[in-house]
Structures are given as C-alpha cells and as structure tokens.
Coordinates of C-alpha atoms in Angstrom, one line a residue:
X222 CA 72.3 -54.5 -167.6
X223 CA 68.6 -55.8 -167.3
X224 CA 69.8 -57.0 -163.8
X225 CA 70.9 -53.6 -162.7
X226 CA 67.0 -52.3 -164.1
X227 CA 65.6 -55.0 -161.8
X228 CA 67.3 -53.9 -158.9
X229 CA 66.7 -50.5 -159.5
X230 CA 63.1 -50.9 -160.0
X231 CA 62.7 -53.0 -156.4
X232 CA 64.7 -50.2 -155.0
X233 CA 62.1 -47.7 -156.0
X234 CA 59.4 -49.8 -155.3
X235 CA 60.3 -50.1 -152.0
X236 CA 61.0 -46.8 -151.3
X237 CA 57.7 -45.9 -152.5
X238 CA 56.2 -48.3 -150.0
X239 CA 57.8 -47.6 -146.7
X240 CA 56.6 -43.7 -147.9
X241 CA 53.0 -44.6 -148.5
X242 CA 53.1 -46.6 -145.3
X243 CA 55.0 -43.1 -143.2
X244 CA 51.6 -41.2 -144.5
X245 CA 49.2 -43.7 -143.5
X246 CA 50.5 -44.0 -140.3
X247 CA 50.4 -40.2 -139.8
X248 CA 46.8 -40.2 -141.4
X249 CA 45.8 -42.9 -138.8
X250 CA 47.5 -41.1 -135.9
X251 CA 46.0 -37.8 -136.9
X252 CA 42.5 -39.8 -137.1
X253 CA 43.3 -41.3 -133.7
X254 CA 43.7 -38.1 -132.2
X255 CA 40.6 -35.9 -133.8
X256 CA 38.7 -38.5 -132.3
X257 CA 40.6 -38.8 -128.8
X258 CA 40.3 -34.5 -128.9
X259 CA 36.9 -34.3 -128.8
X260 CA 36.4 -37.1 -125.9
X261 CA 39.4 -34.8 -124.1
X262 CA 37.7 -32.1 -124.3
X263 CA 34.6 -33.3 -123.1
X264 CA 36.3 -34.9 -120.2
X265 CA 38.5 -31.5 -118.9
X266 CA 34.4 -29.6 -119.8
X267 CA 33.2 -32.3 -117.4
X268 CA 36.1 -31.6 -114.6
X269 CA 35.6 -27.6 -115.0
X270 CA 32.2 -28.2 -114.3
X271 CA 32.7 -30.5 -111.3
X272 CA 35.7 -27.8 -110.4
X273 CA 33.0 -24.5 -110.8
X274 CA 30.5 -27.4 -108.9
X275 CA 33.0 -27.4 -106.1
X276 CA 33.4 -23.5 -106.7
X277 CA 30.1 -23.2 -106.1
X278 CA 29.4 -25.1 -102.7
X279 CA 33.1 -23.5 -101.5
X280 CA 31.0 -20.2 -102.1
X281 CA 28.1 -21.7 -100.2
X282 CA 30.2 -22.5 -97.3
X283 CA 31.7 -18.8 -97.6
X284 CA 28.6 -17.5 -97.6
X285 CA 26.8 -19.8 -94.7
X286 CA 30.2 -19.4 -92.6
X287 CA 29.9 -15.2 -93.4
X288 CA 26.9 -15.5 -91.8
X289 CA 28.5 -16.4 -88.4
X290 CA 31.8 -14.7 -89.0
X291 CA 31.5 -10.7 -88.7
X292 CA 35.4 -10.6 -90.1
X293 CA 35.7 -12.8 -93.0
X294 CA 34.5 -12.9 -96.5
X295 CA 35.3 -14.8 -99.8
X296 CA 35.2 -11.7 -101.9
X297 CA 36.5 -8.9 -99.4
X298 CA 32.9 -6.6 -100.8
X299 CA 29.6 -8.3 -100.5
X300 CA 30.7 -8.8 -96.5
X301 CA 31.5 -5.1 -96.3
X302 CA 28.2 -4.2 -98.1
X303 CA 26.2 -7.1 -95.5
X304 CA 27.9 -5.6 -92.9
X305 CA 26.7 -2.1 -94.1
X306 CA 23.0 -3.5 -94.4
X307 CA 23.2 -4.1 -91.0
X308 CA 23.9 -0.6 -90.0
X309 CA 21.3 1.0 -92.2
X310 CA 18.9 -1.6 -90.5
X311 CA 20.2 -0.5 -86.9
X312 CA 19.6 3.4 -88.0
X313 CA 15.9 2.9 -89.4
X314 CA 15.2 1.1 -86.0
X315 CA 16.7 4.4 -84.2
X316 CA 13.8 6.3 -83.1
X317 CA 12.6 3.0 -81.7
X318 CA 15.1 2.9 -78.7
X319 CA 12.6 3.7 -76.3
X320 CA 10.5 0.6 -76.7
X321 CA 13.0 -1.6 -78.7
X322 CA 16.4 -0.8 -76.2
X323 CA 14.6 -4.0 -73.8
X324 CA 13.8 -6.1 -76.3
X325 CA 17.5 -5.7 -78.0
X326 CA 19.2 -6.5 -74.3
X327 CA 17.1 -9.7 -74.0
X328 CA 18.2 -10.8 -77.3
X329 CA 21.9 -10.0 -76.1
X330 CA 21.5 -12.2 -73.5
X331 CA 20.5 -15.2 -76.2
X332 CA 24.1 -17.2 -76.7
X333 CA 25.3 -17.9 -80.2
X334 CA 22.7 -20.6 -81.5
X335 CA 19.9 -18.8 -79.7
X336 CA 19.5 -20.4 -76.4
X337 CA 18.8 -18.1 -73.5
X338 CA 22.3 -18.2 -71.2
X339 CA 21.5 -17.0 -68.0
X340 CA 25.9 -17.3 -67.3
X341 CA 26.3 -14.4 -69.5
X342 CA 24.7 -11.8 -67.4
X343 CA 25.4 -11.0 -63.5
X344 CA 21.7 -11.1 -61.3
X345 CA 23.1 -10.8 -57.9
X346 CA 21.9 -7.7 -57.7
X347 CA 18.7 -8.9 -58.1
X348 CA 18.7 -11.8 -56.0
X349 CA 20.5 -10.4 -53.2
X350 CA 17.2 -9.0 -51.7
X351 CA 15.5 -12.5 -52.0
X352 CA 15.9 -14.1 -48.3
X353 CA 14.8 -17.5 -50.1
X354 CA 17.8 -17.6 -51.7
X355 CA 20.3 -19.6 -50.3
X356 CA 23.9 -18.1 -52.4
X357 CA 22.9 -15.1 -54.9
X358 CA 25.8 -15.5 -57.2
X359 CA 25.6 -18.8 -57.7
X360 CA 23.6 -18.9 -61.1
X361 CA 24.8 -22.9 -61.9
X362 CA 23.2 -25.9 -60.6
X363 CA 22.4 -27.6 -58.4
X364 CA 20.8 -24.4 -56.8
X365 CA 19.6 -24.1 -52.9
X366 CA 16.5 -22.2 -51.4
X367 CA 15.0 -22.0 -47.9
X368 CA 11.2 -22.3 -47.8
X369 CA 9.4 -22.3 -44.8
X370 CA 12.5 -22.6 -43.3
X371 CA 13.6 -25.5 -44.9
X372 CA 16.0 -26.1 -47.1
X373 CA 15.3 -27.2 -50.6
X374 CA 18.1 -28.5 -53.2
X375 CA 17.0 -28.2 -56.8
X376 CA 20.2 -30.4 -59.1
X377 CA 19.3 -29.0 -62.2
X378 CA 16.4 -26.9 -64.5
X379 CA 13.2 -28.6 -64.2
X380 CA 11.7 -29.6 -66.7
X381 CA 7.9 -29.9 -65.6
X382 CA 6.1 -27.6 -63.8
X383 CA 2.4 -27.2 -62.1
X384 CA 0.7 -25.0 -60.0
X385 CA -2.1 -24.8 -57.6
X386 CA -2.4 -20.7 -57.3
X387 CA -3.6 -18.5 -60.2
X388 CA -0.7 -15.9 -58.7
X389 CA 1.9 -18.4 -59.3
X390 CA 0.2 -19.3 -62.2
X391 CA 0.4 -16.2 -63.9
X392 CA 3.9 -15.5 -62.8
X393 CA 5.4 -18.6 -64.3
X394 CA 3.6 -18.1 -68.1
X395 CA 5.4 -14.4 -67.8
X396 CA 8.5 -16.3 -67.4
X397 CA 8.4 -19.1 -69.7
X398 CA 5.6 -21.1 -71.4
X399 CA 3.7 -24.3 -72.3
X400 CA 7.2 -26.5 -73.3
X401 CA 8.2 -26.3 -69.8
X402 CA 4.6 -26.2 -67.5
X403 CA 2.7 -29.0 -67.4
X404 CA -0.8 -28.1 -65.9
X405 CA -2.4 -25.3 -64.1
X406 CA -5.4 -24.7 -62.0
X407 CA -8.7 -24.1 -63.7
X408 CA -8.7 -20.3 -62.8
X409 CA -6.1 -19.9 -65.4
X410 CA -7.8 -21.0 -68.1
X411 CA -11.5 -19.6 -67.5
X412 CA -13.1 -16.8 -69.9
X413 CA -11.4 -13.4 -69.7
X414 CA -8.3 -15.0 -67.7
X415 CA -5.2 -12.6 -67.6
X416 CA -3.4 -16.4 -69.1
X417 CA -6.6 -17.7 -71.0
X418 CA -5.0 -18.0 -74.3
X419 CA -1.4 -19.0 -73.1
X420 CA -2.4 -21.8 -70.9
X421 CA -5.5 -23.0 -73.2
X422 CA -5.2 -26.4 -73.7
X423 CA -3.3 -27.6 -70.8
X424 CA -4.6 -30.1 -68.1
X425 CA -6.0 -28.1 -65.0
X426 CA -5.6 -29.5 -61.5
X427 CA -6.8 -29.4 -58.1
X428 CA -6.2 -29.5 -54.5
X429 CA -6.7 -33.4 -55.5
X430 CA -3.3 -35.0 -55.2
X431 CA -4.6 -37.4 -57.7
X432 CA -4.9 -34.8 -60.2
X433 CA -1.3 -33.3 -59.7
X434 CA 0.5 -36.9 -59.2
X435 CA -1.1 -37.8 -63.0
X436 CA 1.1 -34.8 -64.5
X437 CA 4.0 -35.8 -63.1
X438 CA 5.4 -32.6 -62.1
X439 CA 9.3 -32.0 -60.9
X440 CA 8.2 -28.8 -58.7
X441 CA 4.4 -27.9 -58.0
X442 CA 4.1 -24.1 -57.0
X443 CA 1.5 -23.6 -53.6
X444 CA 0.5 -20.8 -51.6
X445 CA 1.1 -20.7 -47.9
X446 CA -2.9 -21.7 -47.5
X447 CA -2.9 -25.3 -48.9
X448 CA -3.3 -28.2 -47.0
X449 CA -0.7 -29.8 -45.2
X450 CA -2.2 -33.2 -46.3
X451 CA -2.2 -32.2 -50.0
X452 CA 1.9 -30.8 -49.5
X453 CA 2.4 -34.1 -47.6
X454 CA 0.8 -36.5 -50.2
X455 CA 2.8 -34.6 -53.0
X456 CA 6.0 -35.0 -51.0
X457 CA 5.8 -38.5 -50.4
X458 CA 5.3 -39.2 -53.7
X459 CA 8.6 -37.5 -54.2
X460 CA 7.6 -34.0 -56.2
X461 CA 8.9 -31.1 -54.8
X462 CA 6.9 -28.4 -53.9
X463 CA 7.9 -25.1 -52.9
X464 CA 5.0 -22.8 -51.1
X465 CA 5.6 -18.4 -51.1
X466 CA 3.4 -16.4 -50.3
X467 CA 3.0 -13.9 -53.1
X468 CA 3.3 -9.9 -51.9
X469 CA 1.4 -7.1 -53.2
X470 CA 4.1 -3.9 -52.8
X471 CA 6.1 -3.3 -55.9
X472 CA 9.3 -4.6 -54.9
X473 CA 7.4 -7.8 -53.7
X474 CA 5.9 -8.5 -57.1
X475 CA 9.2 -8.2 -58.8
X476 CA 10.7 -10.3 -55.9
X477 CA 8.3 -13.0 -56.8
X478 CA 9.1 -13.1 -60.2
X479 CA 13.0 -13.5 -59.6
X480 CA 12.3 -16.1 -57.6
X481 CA 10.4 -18.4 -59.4
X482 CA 12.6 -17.5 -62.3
X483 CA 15.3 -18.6 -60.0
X484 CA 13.9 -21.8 -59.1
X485 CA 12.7 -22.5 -62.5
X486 CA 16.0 -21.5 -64.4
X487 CA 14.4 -18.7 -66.6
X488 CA 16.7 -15.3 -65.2
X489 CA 16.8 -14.0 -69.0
X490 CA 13.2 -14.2 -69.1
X491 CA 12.6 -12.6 -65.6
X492 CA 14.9 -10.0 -66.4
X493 CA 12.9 -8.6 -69.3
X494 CA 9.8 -9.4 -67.7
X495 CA 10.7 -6.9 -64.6
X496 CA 12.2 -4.4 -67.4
X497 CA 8.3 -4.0 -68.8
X498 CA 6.9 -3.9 -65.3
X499 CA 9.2 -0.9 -64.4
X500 CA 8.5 0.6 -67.8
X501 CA 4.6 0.4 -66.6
X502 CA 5.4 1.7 -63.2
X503 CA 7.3 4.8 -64.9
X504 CA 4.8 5.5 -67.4
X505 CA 2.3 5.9 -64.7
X506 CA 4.4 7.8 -62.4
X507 CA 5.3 10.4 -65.0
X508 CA 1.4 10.8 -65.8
X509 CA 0.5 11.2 -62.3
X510 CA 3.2 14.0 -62.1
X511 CA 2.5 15.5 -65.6
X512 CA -1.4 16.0 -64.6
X513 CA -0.9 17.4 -61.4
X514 CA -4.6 16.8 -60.0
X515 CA -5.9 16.9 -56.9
X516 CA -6.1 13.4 -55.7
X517 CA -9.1 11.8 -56.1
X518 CA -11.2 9.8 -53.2
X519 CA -11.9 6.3 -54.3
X520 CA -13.0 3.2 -53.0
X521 CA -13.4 -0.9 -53.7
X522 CA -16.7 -2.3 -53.6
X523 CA -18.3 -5.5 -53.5
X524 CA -21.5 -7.6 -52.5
X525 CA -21.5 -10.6 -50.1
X526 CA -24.2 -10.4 -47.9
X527 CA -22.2 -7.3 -47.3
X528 CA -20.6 -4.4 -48.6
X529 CA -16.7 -5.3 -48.6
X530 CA -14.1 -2.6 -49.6
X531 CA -10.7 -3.0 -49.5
X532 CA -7.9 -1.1 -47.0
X533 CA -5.0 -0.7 -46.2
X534 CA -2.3 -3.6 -46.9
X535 CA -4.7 -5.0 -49.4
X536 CA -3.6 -5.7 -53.4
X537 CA -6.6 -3.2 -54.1
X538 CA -5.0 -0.8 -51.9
X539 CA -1.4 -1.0 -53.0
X540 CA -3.3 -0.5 -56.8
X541 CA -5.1 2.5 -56.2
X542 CA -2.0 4.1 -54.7
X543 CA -0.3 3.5 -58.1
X544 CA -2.5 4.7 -59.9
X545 CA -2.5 8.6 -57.9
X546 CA -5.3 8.3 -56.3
X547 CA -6.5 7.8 -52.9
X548 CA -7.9 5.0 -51.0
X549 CA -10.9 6.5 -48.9
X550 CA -11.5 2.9 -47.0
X551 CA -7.4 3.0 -46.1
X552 CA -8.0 6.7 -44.7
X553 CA -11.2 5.5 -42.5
X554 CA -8.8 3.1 -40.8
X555 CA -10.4 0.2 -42.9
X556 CA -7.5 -3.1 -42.8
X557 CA -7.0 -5.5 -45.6
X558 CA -10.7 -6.9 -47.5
X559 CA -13.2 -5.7 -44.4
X560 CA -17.1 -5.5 -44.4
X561 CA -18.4 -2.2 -44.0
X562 CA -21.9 -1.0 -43.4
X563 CA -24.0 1.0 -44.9
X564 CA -23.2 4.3 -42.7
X565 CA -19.7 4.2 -43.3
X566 CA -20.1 3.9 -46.6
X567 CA -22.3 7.1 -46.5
X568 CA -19.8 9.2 -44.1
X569 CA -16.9 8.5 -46.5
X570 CA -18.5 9.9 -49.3
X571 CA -16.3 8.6 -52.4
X572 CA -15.6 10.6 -55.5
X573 CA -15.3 7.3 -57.1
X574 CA -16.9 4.2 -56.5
X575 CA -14.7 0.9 -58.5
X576 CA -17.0 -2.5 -58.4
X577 CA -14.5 -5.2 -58.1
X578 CA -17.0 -8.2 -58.6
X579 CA -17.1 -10.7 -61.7
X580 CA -20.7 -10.4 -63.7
X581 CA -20.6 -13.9 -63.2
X582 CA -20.7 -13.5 -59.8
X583 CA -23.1 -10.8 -59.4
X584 CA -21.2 -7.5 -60.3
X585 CA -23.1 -6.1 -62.7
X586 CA -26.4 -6.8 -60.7
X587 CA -24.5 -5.3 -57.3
X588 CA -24.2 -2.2 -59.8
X589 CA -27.5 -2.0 -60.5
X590 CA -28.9 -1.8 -56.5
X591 CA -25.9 0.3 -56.2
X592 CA -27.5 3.0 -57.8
X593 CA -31.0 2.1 -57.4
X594 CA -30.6 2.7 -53.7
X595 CA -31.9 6.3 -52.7
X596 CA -30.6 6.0 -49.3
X597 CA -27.4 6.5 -51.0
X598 CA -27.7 9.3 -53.2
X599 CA -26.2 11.8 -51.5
X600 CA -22.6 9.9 -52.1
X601 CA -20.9 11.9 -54.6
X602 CA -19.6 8.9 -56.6
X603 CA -23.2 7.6 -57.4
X604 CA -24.9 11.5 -58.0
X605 CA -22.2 12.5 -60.6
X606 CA -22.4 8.7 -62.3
X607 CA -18.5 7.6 -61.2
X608 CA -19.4 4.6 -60.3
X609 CA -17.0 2.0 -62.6
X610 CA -17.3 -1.8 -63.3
X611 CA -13.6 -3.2 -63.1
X612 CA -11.8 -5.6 -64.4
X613 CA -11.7 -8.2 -61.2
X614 CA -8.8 -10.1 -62.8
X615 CA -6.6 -7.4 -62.3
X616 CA -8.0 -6.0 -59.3
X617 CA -7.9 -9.5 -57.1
X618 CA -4.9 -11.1 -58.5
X619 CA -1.4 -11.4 -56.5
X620 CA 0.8 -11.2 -59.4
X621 CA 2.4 -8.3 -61.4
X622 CA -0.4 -8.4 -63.6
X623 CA -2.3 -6.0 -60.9
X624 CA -0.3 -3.0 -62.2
X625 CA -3.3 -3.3 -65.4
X626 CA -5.6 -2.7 -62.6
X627 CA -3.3 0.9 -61.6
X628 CA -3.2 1.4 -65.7
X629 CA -7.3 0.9 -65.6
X630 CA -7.5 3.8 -63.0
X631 CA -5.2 5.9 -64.4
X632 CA -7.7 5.9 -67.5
X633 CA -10.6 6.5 -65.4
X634 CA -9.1 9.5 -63.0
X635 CA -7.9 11.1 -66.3
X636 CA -10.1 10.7 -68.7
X637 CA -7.5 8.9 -71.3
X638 CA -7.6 6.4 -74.1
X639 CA -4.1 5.5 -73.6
X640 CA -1.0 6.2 -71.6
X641 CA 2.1 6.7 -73.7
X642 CA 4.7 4.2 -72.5
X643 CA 2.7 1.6 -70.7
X644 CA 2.8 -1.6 -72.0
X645 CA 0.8 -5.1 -73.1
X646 CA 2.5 -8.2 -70.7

C-alpha cells in the first residue's frame, strides 16, 4: 500500500515537472521573440526606407528623364500639367513673334544637347550664289573653296582664327566669338570700335608675320591688298590664309558673311546673323516708303589736304542710298573716295553735309573751318546748320555693320529717335 503512495507521488511529481518545464519554454520562446520583434521591425523600417530611398531617386530619374522625354511621365499628371506650362509660356511670348520668330529658328537649329548643327538645316540656297564655293550642298568636311583662283581644302572646323582686316574682323565676331578667334588687328579693339568690347582682351597683330606666326592660327583672313611677302611667309609656315575682297552692295555683304561662316563652320550663326541684317534693311525700307519725302541732297566730307567726298561705287555711296537719300557727289559724276575742290563743292550745293572723319583725326576741327569759311555760305547745308558729325566706324567699314551708318541717316533725314524694327548687331 505505502508502495503504491510512493509511485503515485513520483508520478505526480513528474507530471508537474515536464508541465512547469512546457511553460517555461513557452515563456522563454515568447521572451525570445518580443525581443527578436522589435529588431524585425526595425530591420523591414530600415528596408522601407532604403525601398522609398530607391523610390525616391526612381522619381528623380523620372523626373530628369521627363525632362528630355515630351511623352512619358511617372505619374501620367504633373507631365501633362509641365507640358501645359509650356504652352502658357509659348502664349505670353505671343505678341513677341515679330522680334522673337528669329531668335526661336536659331535655337531650332541647336541639336538636342545644345550644340549648333549646321546638318539639320539646308544652305544651298544660300551658297549657291557664292562663286568661292567649290560644292554648295556639301555642308560636311573636309570642305573646298577657290580663292584667287586657287583651290583651297579646309579637312575639318578650324579651331583658331586671326585676321589682318577690320572688315573681316568684324564679320567673323558676328559669326562666332573669342573661343574660336585667336587675335585680331589693333583696329578692332581701339575706343569706340563697332567690336571694342567683344574682342577686348585678345592679342592684336600686324602685317608682321612674326606677330601672326606667335598665335598660331589655322586660317588667317586678308584683304586682296596685303603683301605677297607677308601671304608668302604665312604660307610657308604652313597657316592657311584665304584673301576676299569684302563688297559694299547688299547682297555682297551678306555674301561675305556666308562665306566666312562657310569656311569657318558657323552656318547656324550666319544664318541668324543675315536674318537681323534683312530685318534692318526692311525696317528702313518701310520708313523710307511710309514718309514719302522728297529725297534729300547729301554728301560725304572729309579733310586731307583736300576736300574728299565719296561717289559712286563707294561704301558711303551704297549707305546713303539705303538710307533714301541721295548722293549729290554720285550725281556730279564723282567715282569711288575722290578729291574735290572747292568750286564743286559750291556748284553742288548739298542740303546735307555728313563729316565722315574721326575727332581723333581731325573731324571735329574740319567742322569747325567748315562753317567758319564765308566763301561757303551760300551752300544750303552749312546756312540752315545741316551739317552732321558721323560715326566714321560705320561710314568707312566694309562689313555689314555699315547698314548703322543707313540707320544714322535715316535719323537725321527724318528727324527720329528711333526706327521701329531696326535692330542692335
């Protein structure tokens, strides 16, 4: 009987046991995993974050790639509303058509990162007229031209450029800038300079071969009148140089400018540059039509131990013509720059007298015995008080920048501030 007790006693002692050890297990596991939670849920906290991290930069590449992409967006809205931004930016710019229309075809022409593409428009219309130009619709390199009737192969866009004539000079800063030219003569960069500010800062050069060889120039722009020995010196030193003669007629100043553009690989530029120039030729046109004035009698004049005026087939000439007025010296059968004396200054009679000489070299005194001189009186320029100091940096240049010259004039003949539609080069 006791023995049975004893067993049954173990029997619920161990029972008891293996229970109190079923509950400390669960206790421990439920421990284990209240502590393991917590560092779970930091760790799936940490991977959302690294996943709304990645969210975010996928949005940023959305976004950067929307920028680029006219037909795709992440969230199917803020493209649409971008894309309507755009439109209400192209309507407040509207009325500016007149003056922005250019601008917005030159920026057409840019490719996608920026870079002026001269592939993407078609200039043989342009070039066609250019007998320098070897093949007009070739627009690739290497390119050909025939100067002085030789032929010149340029392989690719130079990259360094220098010339020895203010024309060309002022010509090649209309068409591209200091990243590309290299020097220029002195001209260019003396006070009240049509180029002053844009080639300030740039070595000038001289008919000194020395002076050009130093700058290392790819192509060195000349007129027809430098020396053979200087052109010679430059060649054999292996830079190319390519001499024009710059023209003075309308078509012949946009001529020059396509091709230098051509030679120089800046068409995009050129293209907007002879866009402005026939903007400025318009404008005037229009006023000259609009006032319907009698055209005036006017005449270019000068001091160098004798009067000199300017005729016909001279820059001067092909100015005043622009400009609606009429150039008395052309009419009296004067030719080109041509001394005069003082009677035929006197039997012309000008209604308006334009001094074309620099202060600095005598203008402004010129003026003064101009007027001081009784034995001319009687011209109806001087005895009404028309007679005009002009700007001689517009009047003497071979470069499109004469048309400031016709714009000058145009002020003068009728009486205006400013002519709508002309524009700043």
């Amino acid at each position: 009987m006791k023995k049975n007790k004893l067993l049954s006693l173990i029997t619920a002692l161990t029972f008891a046991f293996i229970i109190f050890g079923c509950q400390a297990g669960e206790d421990n596991r439920n421990y284990y995993e209240d502590q393991n939670s917590d560092t779970s849920y930091l760790n799936v906290d940490e991977h959302k974050n690294d996943e709304d991290h990645d969210e975010t930069d996928n949005d940023h590449d959305e976004d950067h790639d929307d920028e680029h992409k006219d037909d795709e967006d992440h969230d199917g809205h803020d493209h649409d509303d971008e894309h309507k931004d755009d439109e209400d930016h192209d309507d407040e710019h509207k009325d500016d058509e007149d003056h922005d229309e250019t601008d917005n075809d030159h920026e057409a022409e840019n490719d996608e990162n920026g870079h002026k593409d001269e592939s993407i428009v078609s200039y043989e219309d342009y070039l066609s007229s250019i007998d320098n130009i070897v093949d007009p619709t070739n627009i690739s390199w290497p390119r050909t031209i025939i100067i002085n009737d030789k032929e010149i192969v340029i392989s690719q866009k130079p990259e360094r450029l220098a010339t020895i004539s203010l024309g060309h000079d002022e010509i090649l800063f209309g068409i591209t800038d200091s990243t590309q030219i290299v020097a220029t003569t002195s001209f260019a960069q003396e006070e009240g300079s049509n180029i002053q500010v844009k080639s300030e800062g740039l070595p000038t050069i001289s008919s000194d071969p020395e002076t050009i060889i130093a700058q290392d120039p790819d192509i060195v722009f000349a007129d027809p009148y430098a020396s053979p020995e200087l052109i010679d010196a430059l060649e054999d030193f292996g830079i190319v140089v390519i001499q024009t003669q710059l023209n003075n007629s309308i078509d012949g100043r946009k001529n020059d400018v396509w091709l230098m553009s051509y030679i120089t690989g800046n068409l995009v530029n050129a293209k907007y540059l002879v866009e402005k120039i026939d903007n400025n030729i318009q404008s005037l046109e229009k006023l000259i039509t609009d006032q319907q004035n009698t055209k005036m009698k006017v005449i270019t004049l000068s001091w160098w131990d004798a009067y000199w005026t300017a005729g016909s087939g001279s820059t001067e000439d092909s100015i005043i013509k622009l400009a609606g007025a009429i150039n008395l010296s052309a009419e009296n059968d004067v030719e080109s720059n041509s001394t005069i004396d003082k009677e035929l200054l006197i039997s012309m009679d000008p209604e308006i007298i334009l001094i074309t000489q620099s202060v600095q070299w005598g203008g402004n005194d010129f003026y003064n015995d101009l007027l001081a001189d009784d034995s001319l009186s009687s011209i109806q320029a001087i005895k009404n008080g028309y007679v005009y100091m002009v700007n001689p940096n517009w009047w003497g240049t071979l470069s499109y920048w004469n048309i400031k010259g016709s714009e000058q004039l145009a002020k003068i003949l009728y009486d205006l501030e400013k002519i709508e539609g002309f524009r700043d080069f």
